[in-house]
Amino acid sequence: MCISHFLLAGGPWLIPKNSGFFQLQSTFPAGAYNILFLENNKEVDLNRNVLDITFQGYFEYGITDKLNVITILPYKYISTSRNKLSPDSLLVGNLNGLSNYKLGLKHTIFDKKIKVACSVQSSFNTISKDLERGLITGYDANSVGFYAHIGKSFTGNLYSFLGGGYNVVSNNYSSFIDVHYELGYQVKPSLWTVITIDV
């Protein structure tokens, strides 16, 4: 199982009025990491292996046929290994708690062969942190983003969409541009193959 990108899941397609969709999602990493990648090809050595697992509930509901509310409640578990990779190391420990709670509204702009929607999405500082051990379950900030979504169903079993937006983040975090592309093909009635690219 993997995490769908927030508010871009579904792209420009909305859920009808008084209907809803709920999904439990999770990430199970292939292994621990000990390096953070920064801008300009810079890296930060964490000196311990870190394991990071997220579980979250995703809910989307049609307030009207042209307006959906979307929310995500993420829960995160983080732990650092007992094996030091260098003498100057993070303390060993673990932390679990909420990550950044997310809430958004998505509105249909154009609903013909090509679908167009826009959305506003916010994330809130509902995180847990243990700064002595260098552990935190999300961004120590709030954010608001403005998005556009465009997509098309080519046949009953092939679709594609592109979404992108600009996010403003508080607490001296960098604002960022977010782009998501998705191409999906229905192999069988109960099986879809989906390719996604996030930038």
Coordinates of N, CA, C and O in Angstrom, one line a residue:
M1 N 0.9 -1.2 0.0 CA 0.0 0.0 0.0 C 0.9 1.2 0.0 O 2.0 1.2 0.5
C2 N 0.4 2.3 -0.6 CA 1.2 3.5 -0.6 C 0.3 4.7 -0.4 O -0.9 4.6 -0.5
I3 N 0.9 5.9 -0.1 CA 0.1 7.1 0.1 C -0.2 7.8 -1.2 O 0.7 8.1 -1.9
S4 N -1.4 8.1 -1.4 CA -1.8 9.0 -2.5 C -1.4 10.4 -2.2 O -1.4 10.8 -1.0
H5 N -1.1 11.2 -3.2 CA -0.7 12.6 -2.9 C -2.0 13.3 -2.5 O -3.0 13.2 -3.1
F6 N -1.9 14.1 -1.4 CA -3.0 14.8 -0.9 C -3.7 15.7 -1.8 O -3.0 16.5 -2.5
L7 N -5.0 15.6 -2.0 CA -5.8 16.5 -2.8 C -5.6 16.3 -4.3 O -6.4 16.9 -5.0
L8 N -4.6 15.6 -4.7 CA -4.5 15.4 -6.1 C -5.0 14.0 -6.4 O -5.2 13.6 -7.5
A9 N -5.2 13.2 -5.4 CA -5.9 11.9 -5.6 C -7.3 12.2 -6.1 O -8.0 13.0 -5.5
G10 N -7.6 11.7 -7.2 CA -8.9 12.0 -7.9 C -8.8 13.1 -8.9 O -9.7 13.3 -9.7
G11 N -7.7 13.9 -8.8 CA -7.5 14.9 -9.8 C -8.7 15.9 -9.9 O -9.2 16.3 -8.9
P12 N -9.2 16.1 -11.2 CA -10.3 17.0 -11.4 C -11.7 16.4 -11.2 O -12.7 17.1 -11.3
W13 N -11.7 15.1 -10.9 CA -13.0 14.4 -10.8 C -13.5 14.6 -9.3 O -12.7 14.3 -8.4
L14 N -14.7 14.9 -9.1 CA -15.3 15.1 -7.8 C -16.3 14.0 -7.5 O -16.9 13.4 -8.4
I15 N -16.5 13.8 -6.2 CA -17.5 12.9 -5.7 C -18.8 13.6 -5.7 O -18.9 14.7 -5.3
P16 N -19.9 12.9 -6.1 CA -21.2 13.6 -6.1 C -21.7 14.0 -4.8 O -21.3 13.5 -3.7
K17 N -22.7 14.9 -4.7 CA -23.3 15.4 -3.5 C -23.8 14.2 -2.6 O -24.4 13.2 -3.1
N18 N -23.6 14.4 -1.3 CA -24.0 13.4 -0.3 C -23.4 12.0 -0.5 O -23.9 11.0 0.1
S19 N -22.2 11.9 -1.2 CA -21.5 10.7 -1.3 C -20.1 10.9 -0.7 O -19.6 12.0 -0.6
G20 N -19.5 9.8 -0.3 CA -18.2 9.9 0.3 C -17.3 8.7 -0.1 O -17.7 7.7 -0.6
F21 N -16.0 8.9 0.2 CA -15.0 7.9 -0.1 C -14.0 7.9 1.1 O -13.5 9.0 1.5
F22 N -13.8 6.8 1.7 CA -12.8 6.7 2.8 C -11.8 5.6 2.5 O -12.1 4.6 1.9
Q23 N -10.5 5.9 2.8 CA -9.5 4.9 2.5 C -8.4 5.0 3.7 O -8.0 6.1 4.1
L24 N -8.0 3.9 4.1 CA -6.8 3.8 5.0 C -5.6 3.6 4.2 O -5.6 2.7 3.3
Q25 N -4.5 4.3 4.4 CA -3.3 4.2 3.7 C -2.1 4.1 4.6 O -2.2 4.5 5.8
S26 N -1.0 3.6 4.1 CA 0.2 3.5 4.9 C 1.4 3.4 4.0 O 1.3 3.1 2.9
T27 N 2.5 3.8 4.7 CA 3.8 3.6 4.0 C 4.6 2.6 4.8 O 4.7 2.7 6.1
F28 N 5.2 1.6 4.2 CA 6.1 0.7 4.8 C 7.4 0.8 4.1 O 7.6 0.2 3.0
P29 N 8.4 1.5 4.6 CA 9.7 1.7 3.9 C 10.4 0.4 3.7 O 10.3 -0.5 4.5
A30 N 11.2 0.4 2.7 CA 12.0 -0.8 2.4 C 13.1 -0.9 3.4 O 13.6 -2.0 3.7
G31 N 13.5 0.1 4.1 CA 14.5 0.1 5.2 C 14.6 1.4 5.8 O 14.0 2.4 5.5
A32 N 15.6 1.5 6.7 CA 15.9 2.7 7.4 C 16.7 3.6 6.6 O 17.4 3.2 5.6
Y33 N 16.8 4.9 6.9 CA 17.7 5.9 6.2 C 18.6 6.6 7.2 O 18.3 6.6 8.4
N34 N 19.7 7.1 6.7 CA 20.6 7.8 7.6 C 21.2 9.1 7.0 O 22.1 9.7 7.5
I35 N 20.6 9.5 5.8 CA 21.0 10.7 5.2 C 19.7 11.5 4.7 O 18.7 10.9 4.3
L36 N 19.7 12.8 4.9 CA 18.7 13.7 4.4 C 19.3 14.4 3.2 O 20.4 14.9 3.3
F37 N 18.5 14.5 2.1 CA 19.0 15.2 0.9 C 18.4 16.6 0.9 O 17.2 16.8 1.1
L38 N 19.3 17.6 0.7 CA 18.9 19.0 0.7 C 19.1 19.6 -0.7 O 19.5 18.9 -1.6
E39 N 18.8 20.9 -0.8 CA 18.9 21.5 -2.1 C 20.4 21.6 -2.5 O 21.3 21.4 -1.7
N40 N 20.6 21.8 -3.8 CA 21.9 21.9 -4.4 C 22.8 20.7 -4.2 O 24.0 20.8 -3.9
N41 N 22.2 19.5 -4.2 CA 23.0 18.2 -4.0 C 23.7 18.1 -2.6 O 24.6 17.4 -2.5
K42 N 23.2 18.9 -1.6 CA 23.9 18.8 -0.3 C 23.2 17.7 0.5 O 22.0 17.3 0.2
E43 N 23.9 17.1 1.4 CA 23.4 16.0 2.3 C 23.7 16.3 3.7 O 24.6 17.0 4.0
V44 N 22.8 15.7 4.6 CA 23.0 15.8 6.0 C 23.1 14.4 6.6 O 22.2 13.6 6.4
D45 N 24.2 14.0 7.2 CA 24.4 12.7 7.8 C 23.8 12.7 9.1 O 24.1 13.5 10.0
L46 N 22.8 11.8 9.4 CA 22.0 11.7 10.6 C 22.8 10.9 11.7 O 22.3 10.9 12.8
N47 N 23.8 10.2 11.4 CA 24.6 9.4 12.3 C 23.9 8.2 13.0 O 24.6 7.5 13.7
R48 N 22.7 8.0 12.7 CA 21.9 6.8 13.2 C 21.0 6.5 12.1 O 20.5 7.3 11.3
N49 N 20.6 5.2 12.0 CA 19.5 4.8 11.1 C 18.2 5.2 11.6 O 17.9 5.1 12.8
V50 N 17.3 5.7 10.8 CA 16.0 6.2 11.2 C 14.9 5.4 10.4 O 15.0 5.3 9.2
L51 N 13.9 4.9 11.1 CA 12.8 4.2 10.5 C 11.6 5.1 10.6 O 11.3 5.7 11.7
D52 N 10.8 5.3 9.5 CA 9.7 6.2 9.5 C 8.5 5.6 8.8 O 8.6 5.2 7.6
I53 N 7.5 5.3 9.6 CA 6.3 4.7 9.0 C 5.1 5.6 9.3 O 4.9 6.2 10.4
T54 N 4.2 5.7 8.3 CA 3.0 6.6 8.4 C 1.7 5.8 8.1 O 1.7 5.0 7.2
F55 N 0.7 6.0 8.9 CA -0.6 5.4 8.7 C -1.5 6.6 8.6 O -1.4 7.6 9.4
Q56 N -2.5 6.6 7.7 CA -3.4 7.7 7.6 C -4.8 7.4 7.1 O -4.9 6.4 6.3
G57 N -5.8 8.1 7.5 CA -7.1 8.0 7.0 C -7.4 9.2 6.0 O -7.1 10.3 6.3
Y58 N -7.9 8.8 4.8 CA -8.2 9.8 3.8 C -9.7 9.8 3.6 O -10.3 8.7 3.4
F59 N -10.3 11.0 3.7 CA -11.8 11.0 3.5 C -12.2 12.2 2.6 O -11.6 13.3 2.7
E60 N -13.0 11.9 1.6 CA -13.5 12.9 0.7 C -15.0 12.8 0.6 O -15.6 11.7 0.6
Y61 N -15.7 14.0 0.6 CA -17.1 14.0 0.7 C -17.7 15.1 -0.2 O -17.1 16.2 -0.2
G62 N -18.8 14.8 -0.9 CA -19.4 15.8 -1.8 C -20.4 16.6 -1.1 O -21.5 16.2 -0.7
I63 N -20.0 17.9 -0.8 CA -21.0 18.8 -0.2 C -22.0 19.2 -1.2 O -23.2 19.3 -0.9
T64 N -21.6 19.5 -2.5 CA -22.5 19.6 -3.6 C -21.9 18.8 -4.7 O -20.8 18.2 -4.6
D65 N -22.5 18.8 -5.9 CA -21.9 18.0 -7.0 C -20.7 18.7 -7.6 O -19.9 18.1 -8.3
K66 N -20.5 20.0 -7.2 CA -19.3 20.7 -7.7 C -18.3 21.1 -6.6 O -17.4 21.9 -6.8
L67 N -18.6 20.7 -5.3 CA -17.7 21.1 -4.2 C -17.5 19.9 -3.3 O -18.4 19.3 -2.8
N68 N -16.2 19.5 -3.1 CA -15.9 18.4 -2.2 C -15.0 18.9 -1.1 O -14.2 19.9 -1.2
V69 N -15.2 18.3 0.1 CA -14.2 18.6 1.2 C -13.4 17.3 1.3 O -13.8 16.2 1.1
I70 N -12.1 17.5 1.6 CA -11.1 16.4 1.6 C -10.3 16.6 2.9 O -9.9 17.7 3.2
T71 N -10.1 15.5 3.6 CA -9.3 15.6 4.9 C -8.4 14.4 5.0 O -8.8 13.3 4.6
I72 N -7.3 14.6 5.6 CA -6.4 13.5 5.9 C -5.9 13.6 7.3 O -5.5 14.7 7.8
L73 N -6.0 12.5 8.1 CA -5.5 12.4 9.4 C -4.3 11.4 9.5 O -4.5 10.2 9.4
P74 N -3.1 12.0 9.5 CA -1.9 11.1 9.4 C -1.4 10.8 10.8 O -1.3 11.7 11.7
Y75 N -0.9 9.6 11.0 CA -0.3 9.1 12.3 C 1.1 8.6 11.9 O 1.2 7.7 11.0
K76 N 2.1 9.0 12.6 CA 3.5 8.6 12.2 C 4.2 7.9 13.4 O 4.0 8.3 14.6
Y77 N 5.1 6.9 13.1 CA 6.0 6.3 14.0 C 7.4 6.4 13.5 O 7.7 6.1 12.3
I78 N 8.3 7.0 14.3 CA 9.7 7.2 14.0 C 10.5 6.6 15.1 O 10.3 6.8 16.2
S79 N 11.6 5.9 14.6 CA 12.6 5.4 15.6 C 14.0 5.5 15.1 O 14.2 5.4 13.9
T80 N 14.9 5.7 16.0 CA 16.3 5.7 15.7 C 17.0 4.4 16.2 O 16.6 4.0 17.3
S81 N 17.9 3.9 15.5 CA 18.5 2.6 15.9 C 19.5 2.7 17.0 O 20.0 3.8 17.3
R82 N 19.8 1.6 17.6 CA 20.8 1.7 18.7 C 22.2 1.7 18.2 O 23.1 2.0 18.9
N83 N 22.4 1.4 16.9 CA 23.8 1.3 16.3 C 24.2 2.7 15.9 O 23.6 3.3 15.0
K84 N 25.2 3.3 16.6 CA 25.7 4.6 16.2 C 26.6 4.4 14.9 O 27.3 3.5 14.8
L85 N 26.4 5.4 14.0 CA 27.2 5.4 12.8 C 28.4 6.3 13.0 O 29.3 6.3 12.2
S86 N 28.4 7.1 14.0 CA 29.5 8.0 14.3 C 29.4 8.4 15.8 O 28.3 8.3 16.4
P87 N 30.5 8.8 16.4 CA 30.4 9.2 17.9 C 29.5 10.3 18.1 O 28.8 10.4 19.2
D88 N 29.4 11.3 17.2 CA 28.5 12.5 17.4 C 27.2 12.1 16.8 O 26.9 12.3 15.6
S89 N 26.3 11.6 17.6 CA 25.1 10.9 17.1 C 23.8 11.4 17.8 O 23.8 11.8 18.9
L90 N 22.7 11.3 17.1 CA 21.4 11.4 17.7 C 21.2 10.5 18.8 O 21.8 9.4 18.8
L91 N 20.4 10.8 19.8 CA 20.1 9.9 20.9 C 19.2 8.8 20.4 O 18.4 9.0 19.5
V92 N 19.3 7.6 20.9 CA 18.4 6.5 20.5 C 17.0 6.8 21.1 O 16.9 7.4 22.2
G93 N 16.0 6.4 20.4 CA 14.6 6.6 20.9 C 13.6 6.4 19.8 O 13.9 6.1 18.6
N94 N 12.3 6.6 20.2 CA 11.3 6.5 19.2 C 10.2 7.5 19.6 O 10.1 8.0 20.7
L95 N 9.3 7.8 18.6 CA 8.3 8.8 18.8 C 7.1 8.4 17.9 O 7.3 8.0 16.8
N96 N 5.9 8.5 18.4 CA 4.7 8.3 17.6 C 3.7 9.4 18.0 O 3.7 9.9 19.1
G97 N 2.9 9.8 17.0 CA 1.9 10.8 17.2 C 1.4 11.3 15.8 O 1.8 10.8 14.8
L98 N 0.5 12.3 15.9 CA -0.1 12.8 14.7 C 1.0 13.6 13.9 O 1.9 14.1 14.5
S99 N 0.9 13.5 12.6 CA 1.7 14.4 11.7 C 0.8 15.6 11.4 O -0.1 15.9 12.2
N100 N 1.0 16.3 10.3 CA 0.3 17.5 10.0 C -1.1 17.1 9.4 O -1.2 16.5 8.3
Y101 N -2.1 17.4 10.2 CA -3.5 17.2 9.8 C -3.8 18.1 8.6 O -3.4 19.2 8.5
K102 N -4.5 17.5 7.6 CA -4.8 18.2 6.3 C -6.2 18.4 6.0 O -7.0 17.4 6.3
L103 N -6.6 19.5 5.5 CA -8.0 19.8 5.2 C -8.0 20.6 3.9 O -7.2 21.5 3.7
G104 N -9.0 20.3 3.0 CA -9.0 21.1 1.7 C -10.4 21.1 1.1 O -11.3 20.3 1.5
L105 N -10.6 22.0 0.2 CA -11.9 22.1 -0.6 C -11.5 22.1 -2.1 O -10.5 22.7 -2.5
K106 N -12.2 21.3 -2.8 CA -12.0 21.2 -4.3 C -13.3 21.5 -5.0 O -14.3 21.0 -4.7
H107 N -13.2 22.4 -6.1 CA -14.3 22.9 -6.8 C -14.2 22.6 -8.3 O -13.1 22.9 -8.9
T108 N -15.3 22.1 -8.9 CA -15.2 21.9 -10.4 C -15.4 23.3 -11.1 O -16.2 24.1 -10.7
I109 N -14.5 23.5 -12.1 CA -14.5 24.7 -12.9 C -15.1 24.4 -14.3 O -16.0 25.2 -14.8
F110 N -14.8 23.3 -14.9 CA -15.2 22.9 -16.2 C -15.4 21.4 -16.2 O -14.5 20.6 -15.8
D111 N -16.6 20.9 -16.7 CA -16.9 19.5 -16.6 C -17.5 19.0 -17.9 O -18.6 18.6 -18.0
K112 N -16.6 19.0 -18.9 CA -17.0 18.4 -20.2 C -16.1 17.2 -20.5 O -15.8 16.5 -19.6
K113 N -15.6 17.1 -21.8 CA -14.7 16.0 -22.1 C -13.4 16.1 -21.3 O -12.8 15.2 -20.8
I114 N -12.9 17.4 -21.2 CA -11.8 17.7 -20.3 C -12.3 18.2 -19.0 O -13.2 19.1 -19.0
K115 N -11.8 17.8 -17.9 CA -12.3 18.2 -16.6 C -11.2 19.2 -16.0 O -10.0 18.9 -16.0
V116 N -11.7 20.2 -15.4 CA -10.9 21.2 -14.7 C -11.4 21.5 -13.3 O -12.6 21.7 -13.2
A117 N -10.6 21.5 -12.3 CA -11.0 21.9 -11.0 C -9.9 22.7 -10.3 O -8.8 22.7 -10.8
C118 N -10.3 23.3 -9.2 CA -9.3 24.1 -8.4 C -9.5 23.6 -7.0 O -10.6 23.2 -6.6
S119 N -8.4 23.8 -6.2 CA -8.6 23.4 -4.8 C -7.7 24.3 -3.9 O -6.8 25.0 -4.4
V120 N -8.1 24.4 -2.7 CA -7.4 25.1 -1.6 C -7.1 24.0 -0.6 O -8.0 23.3 -0.2
Q121 N -5.9 23.9 -0.2 CA -5.6 22.8 0.8 C -4.7 23.4 1.9 O -3.8 24.3 1.6
S122 N -4.9 23.0 3.1 CA -4.2 23.5 4.3 C -3.7 22.3 5.1 O -4.3 21.3 5.2
S123 N -2.5 22.5 5.7 CA -2.0 21.5 6.7 C -1.7 22.3 8.0 O -1.4 23.5 7.9
F124 N -2.0 21.6 9.1 CA -1.9 22.3 10.4 C -0.8 21.6 11.2 O -0.6 20.4 11.1
N125 N -0.3 22.4 12.1 CA 0.8 22.0 13.0 C 0.2 21.2 14.2 O 0.0 21.7 15.3
T126 N -0.1 19.9 13.9 CA -0.6 19.0 14.9 C 0.4 17.9 15.3 O 0.0 16.8 15.7
I127 N 1.7 18.3 15.1 CA 2.8 17.3 15.2 C 3.1 17.0 16.7 O 2.8 17.7 17.6
S128 N 3.9 15.9 16.9 CA 4.6 15.6 18.1 C 6.1 15.7 17.9 O 6.6 15.5 16.8
K129 N 6.8 16.1 18.9 CA 8.2 16.3 18.7 C 9.0 16.0 20.0 O 8.5 16.2 21.1
D130 N 10.2 15.4 19.9 CA 11.1 15.2 20.9 C 12.5 15.7 20.5 O 13.3 15.0 19.9
L131 N 12.7 17.0 20.6 CA 13.8 17.7 20.1 C 15.1 17.2 20.7 O 16.2 17.2 20.1
E132 N 15.1 16.7 21.9 CA 16.3 16.2 22.6 C 16.9 15.0 21.8 O 18.1 14.8 21.6
R133 N 16.0 14.2 21.2 CA 16.4 13.0 20.4 C 16.4 13.3 18.9 O 16.6 12.5 18.1
G134 N 16.0 14.6 18.5 CA 16.0 14.9 17.1 C 14.8 14.3 16.4 O 14.9 14.1 15.1
L135 N 13.7 14.0 17.0 CA 12.6 13.3 16.4 C 11.4 14.3 16.3 O 11.1 15.0 17.3
I136 N 10.7 14.2 15.2 CA 9.5 15.1 14.9 C 8.6 14.3 13.9 O 9.1 13.7 13.0
T137 N 7.3 14.4 14.1 CA 6.4 13.6 13.3 C 5.9 14.4 12.0 O 5.1 13.9 11.3
G138 N 6.3 15.6 11.8 CA 5.9 16.4 10.7 C 6.6 17.7 10.7 O 7.6 18.0 11.4
Y139 N 6.1 18.7 9.9 CA 6.6 20.0 9.8 C 6.1 20.8 10.9 O 4.9 20.9 11.2
D140 N 7.0 21.6 11.6 CA 6.6 22.4 12.7 C 6.1 23.8 12.1 O 6.6 24.8 12.3
A141 N 5.0 23.6 11.3 CA 4.5 24.8 10.6 C 3.1 24.5 10.1 O 2.7 23.3 10.0
N142 N 2.4 25.6 9.7 CA 1.1 25.5 9.0 C 1.4 25.8 7.5 O 2.3 26.5 7.2
S143 N 0.5 25.4 6.7 CA 0.6 25.8 5.3 C -0.8 26.0 4.6 O -1.7 25.4 5.1
V144 N -0.8 26.7 3.5 CA -2.0 26.8 2.7 C -1.5 26.8 1.2 O -0.5 27.4 0.9
G145 N -2.2 26.0 0.4 CA -1.8 25.9 -1.0 C -3.0 26.1 -1.9 O -4.1 25.7 -1.6
F146 N -2.7 26.6 -3.1 CA -3.7 26.9 -4.1 C -3.4 26.1 -5.4 O -2.3 26.2 -5.9
Y147 N -4.3 25.2 -5.8 CA -4.0 24.2 -6.9 C -5.0 24.3 -8.0 O -6.2 24.7 -7.9
A148 N -4.5 23.9 -9.2 CA -5.3 23.7 -10.4 C -5.2 22.2 -10.8 O -4.1 21.6 -10.7
H149 N -6.2 21.6 -11.3 CA -6.2 20.2 -11.7 C -6.9 20.1 -13.1 O -8.0 20.7 -13.3
I150 N -6.3 19.4 -14.0 CA -6.9 19.1 -15.3 C -6.7 17.7 -15.7 O -5.6 17.1 -15.5
G151 N -7.7 17.1 -16.3 CA -7.6 15.7 -16.6 C -8.7 15.2 -17.6 O -9.6 16.0 -18.0
K152 N -8.5 14.0 -18.1 CA -9.4 13.5 -19.1 C -9.4 12.0 -19.0 O -8.4 11.3 -18.8
S153 N -10.7 11.4 -19.2 CA -10.8 9.9 -19.4 C -10.8 9.7 -20.9 O -11.7 10.2 -21.6
F154 N -9.9 8.9 -21.4 CA -9.8 8.6 -22.8 C -10.7 7.5 -23.2 O -11.3 7.5 -24.3
T155 N -10.9 6.5 -22.4 CA -11.8 5.4 -22.6 C -12.3 5.0 -21.2 O -12.0 5.7 -20.2
G156 N -13.1 4.0 -21.1 CA -13.6 3.6 -19.8 C -12.6 3.1 -18.9 O -12.7 3.0 -17.7
N157 N -11.4 2.7 -19.4 CA -10.3 2.2 -18.6 C -9.0 2.9 -18.7 O -8.0 2.3 -18.3
L158 N -9.0 4.1 -19.3 CA -7.7 4.9 -19.4 C -8.0 6.3 -19.0 O -8.9 7.0 -19.6
Y159 N -7.2 6.9 -18.1 CA -7.4 8.3 -17.7 C -6.0 8.9 -17.5 O -5.0 8.2 -17.3
S160 N -5.9 10.2 -17.4 CA -4.7 10.9 -17.2 C -5.1 12.3 -16.6 O -6.1 12.9 -16.9
F161 N -4.3 12.8 -15.6 CA -4.5 14.1 -15.1 C -3.2 14.7 -14.6 O -2.2 14.1 -14.3
L162 N -3.2 16.1 -14.6 CA -2.1 16.9 -14.1 C -2.6 17.9 -13.1 O -3.6 18.5 -13.3
G163 N -1.9 18.0 -12.0 CA -2.3 19.0 -11.0 C -1.0 19.7 -10.5 O 0.1 19.1 -10.4
G164 N -1.2 21.0 -10.1 CA -0.1 21.7 -9.6 C -0.5 22.9 -8.8 O -1.6 23.4 -9.0
G165 N 0.3 23.3 -7.9 CA 0.0 24.5 -7.0 C 1.1 25.1 -6.3 O 2.3 24.6 -6.4
Y166 N 0.8 26.2 -5.6 CA 1.8 26.9 -4.9 C 1.4 26.9 -3.4 O 0.3 27.2 -3.1
N167 N 2.3 26.6 -2.5 CA 2.1 26.5 -1.1 C 2.9 27.5 -0.3 O 4.1 27.6 -0.5
V168 N 2.2 28.2 0.6 CA 2.9 29.2 1.5 C 3.0 28.5 2.9 O 1.9 28.0 3.4
V169 N 4.1 28.5 3.5 CA 4.4 27.8 4.7 C 4.8 28.8 5.8 O 5.6 29.7 5.6
S170 N 4.3 28.6 7.0 CA 4.6 29.5 8.1 C 5.9 29.0 8.8 O 6.6 28.1 8.4
N171 N 6.3 29.8 9.9 CA 7.4 29.4 10.8 C 8.8 29.4 10.1 O 9.6 28.5 10.4
N172 N 8.9 30.2 9.1 CA 10.2 30.4 8.3 C 10.6 29.1 7.5 O 11.7 29.0 7.1
Y173 N 9.6 28.3 7.2 CA 9.8 27.2 6.2 C 9.7 27.8 4.8 O 8.9 28.8 4.6
S174 N 10.3 27.1 3.9 CA 10.2 27.6 2.5 C 8.9 27.4 1.9 O 8.3 26.3 2.1
S175 N 8.4 28.3 1.1 CA 7.2 28.1 0.3 C 7.6 27.1 -0.8 O 8.8 27.0 -1.1
F176 N 6.7 26.4 -1.5 CA 7.1 25.5 -2.5 C 6.0 25.3 -3.6 O 4.8 25.5 -3.4
I177 N 6.5 24.9 -4.8 CA 5.6 24.5 -5.9 C 5.5 23.0 -5.9 O 6.5 22.3 -5.7
D178 N 4.3 22.5 -6.1 CA 4.0 21.1 -6.1 C 3.3 20.7 -7.4 O 2.3 21.3 -7.7
V179 N 3.9 19.7 -8.1 CA 3.3 19.2 -9.3 C 3.1 17.7 -9.3 O 4.0 17.0 -8.8
H180 N 1.9 17.2 -9.8 CA 1.6 15.8 -9.7 C 1.0 15.4 -11.1 O 0.1 16.1 -11.6
Y181 N 1.6 14.3 -11.7 CA 1.0 13.8 -12.9 C 0.6 12.3 -12.6 O 1.3 11.6 -12.0
E182 N -0.5 11.9 -13.2 CA -1.0 10.5 -13.0 C -1.6 10.0 -14.3 O -2.3 10.7 -15.0
L183 N -1.2 8.7 -14.6 CA -1.8 8.0 -15.7 C -2.2 6.6 -15.2 O -1.5 5.9 -14.6
G184 N -3.5 6.3 -15.5 CA -4.1 5.1 -14.9 C -4.7 4.2 -16.0 O -5.4 4.8 -16.9
Y185 N -4.6 2.9 -15.9 CA -5.2 2.0 -16.8 C -5.8 0.8 -16.0 O -5.2 0.2 -15.2
Q186 N -7.1 0.5 -16.3 CA -7.8 -0.5 -15.7 C -7.5 -1.9 -16.4 O -8.0 -2.1 -17.5
V187 N -6.8 -2.7 -15.8 CA -6.4 -4.0 -16.3 C -7.5 -5.0 -16.3 O -7.8 -5.7 -17.3
K188 N -8.2 -5.1 -15.1 CA -9.4 -5.9 -14.9 C -10.4 -5.1 -14.1 O -10.0 -4.0 -13.6
P189 N -11.6 -5.5 -13.9 CA -12.6 -4.7 -13.1 C -12.1 -4.4 -11.7 O -12.4 -3.3 -11.2
S190 N -11.3 -5.2 -11.1 CA -10.8 -4.9 -9.8 C -9.3 -4.6 -9.7 O -8.7 -4.6 -8.6
L191 N -8.7 -4.3 -10.8 CA -7.3 -4.0 -10.8 C -6.9 -2.9 -11.7 O -7.2 -2.9 -12.9
W192 N -6.3 -1.8 -11.1 CA -5.8 -0.7 -11.9 C -4.3 -0.6 -11.8 O -3.7 -0.9 -10.7
T193 N -3.6 -0.2 -12.9 CA -2.2 0.1 -12.9 C -2.1 1.6 -13.0 O -2.7 2.2 -13.9
V194 N -1.3 2.2 -12.1 CA -1.2 3.7 -12.1 C 0.2 4.1 -12.0 O 1.0 3.5 -11.2
I195 N 0.6 5.0 -12.8 CA 1.9 5.6 -12.8 C 1.8 7.1 -12.3 O 0.9 7.8 -12.8
T196 N 2.6 7.5 -11.3 CA 2.5 8.8 -10.8 C 3.9 9.4 -10.8 O 4.9 8.7 -10.6
I197 N 3.9 10.7 -11.1 CA 5.2 11.5 -11.0 C 4.9 12.7 -10.2 O 4.0 13.5 -10.4
D198 N 5.7 12.9 -9.1 CA 5.6 14.1 -8.2 C 6.9 14.9 -8.3 O 8.0 14.3 -8.2
V199 N 6.7 16.2 -8.4 CA 7.9 17.1 -8.4 C 7.6 18.2 -7.3 O 6.5 18.7 -7.3

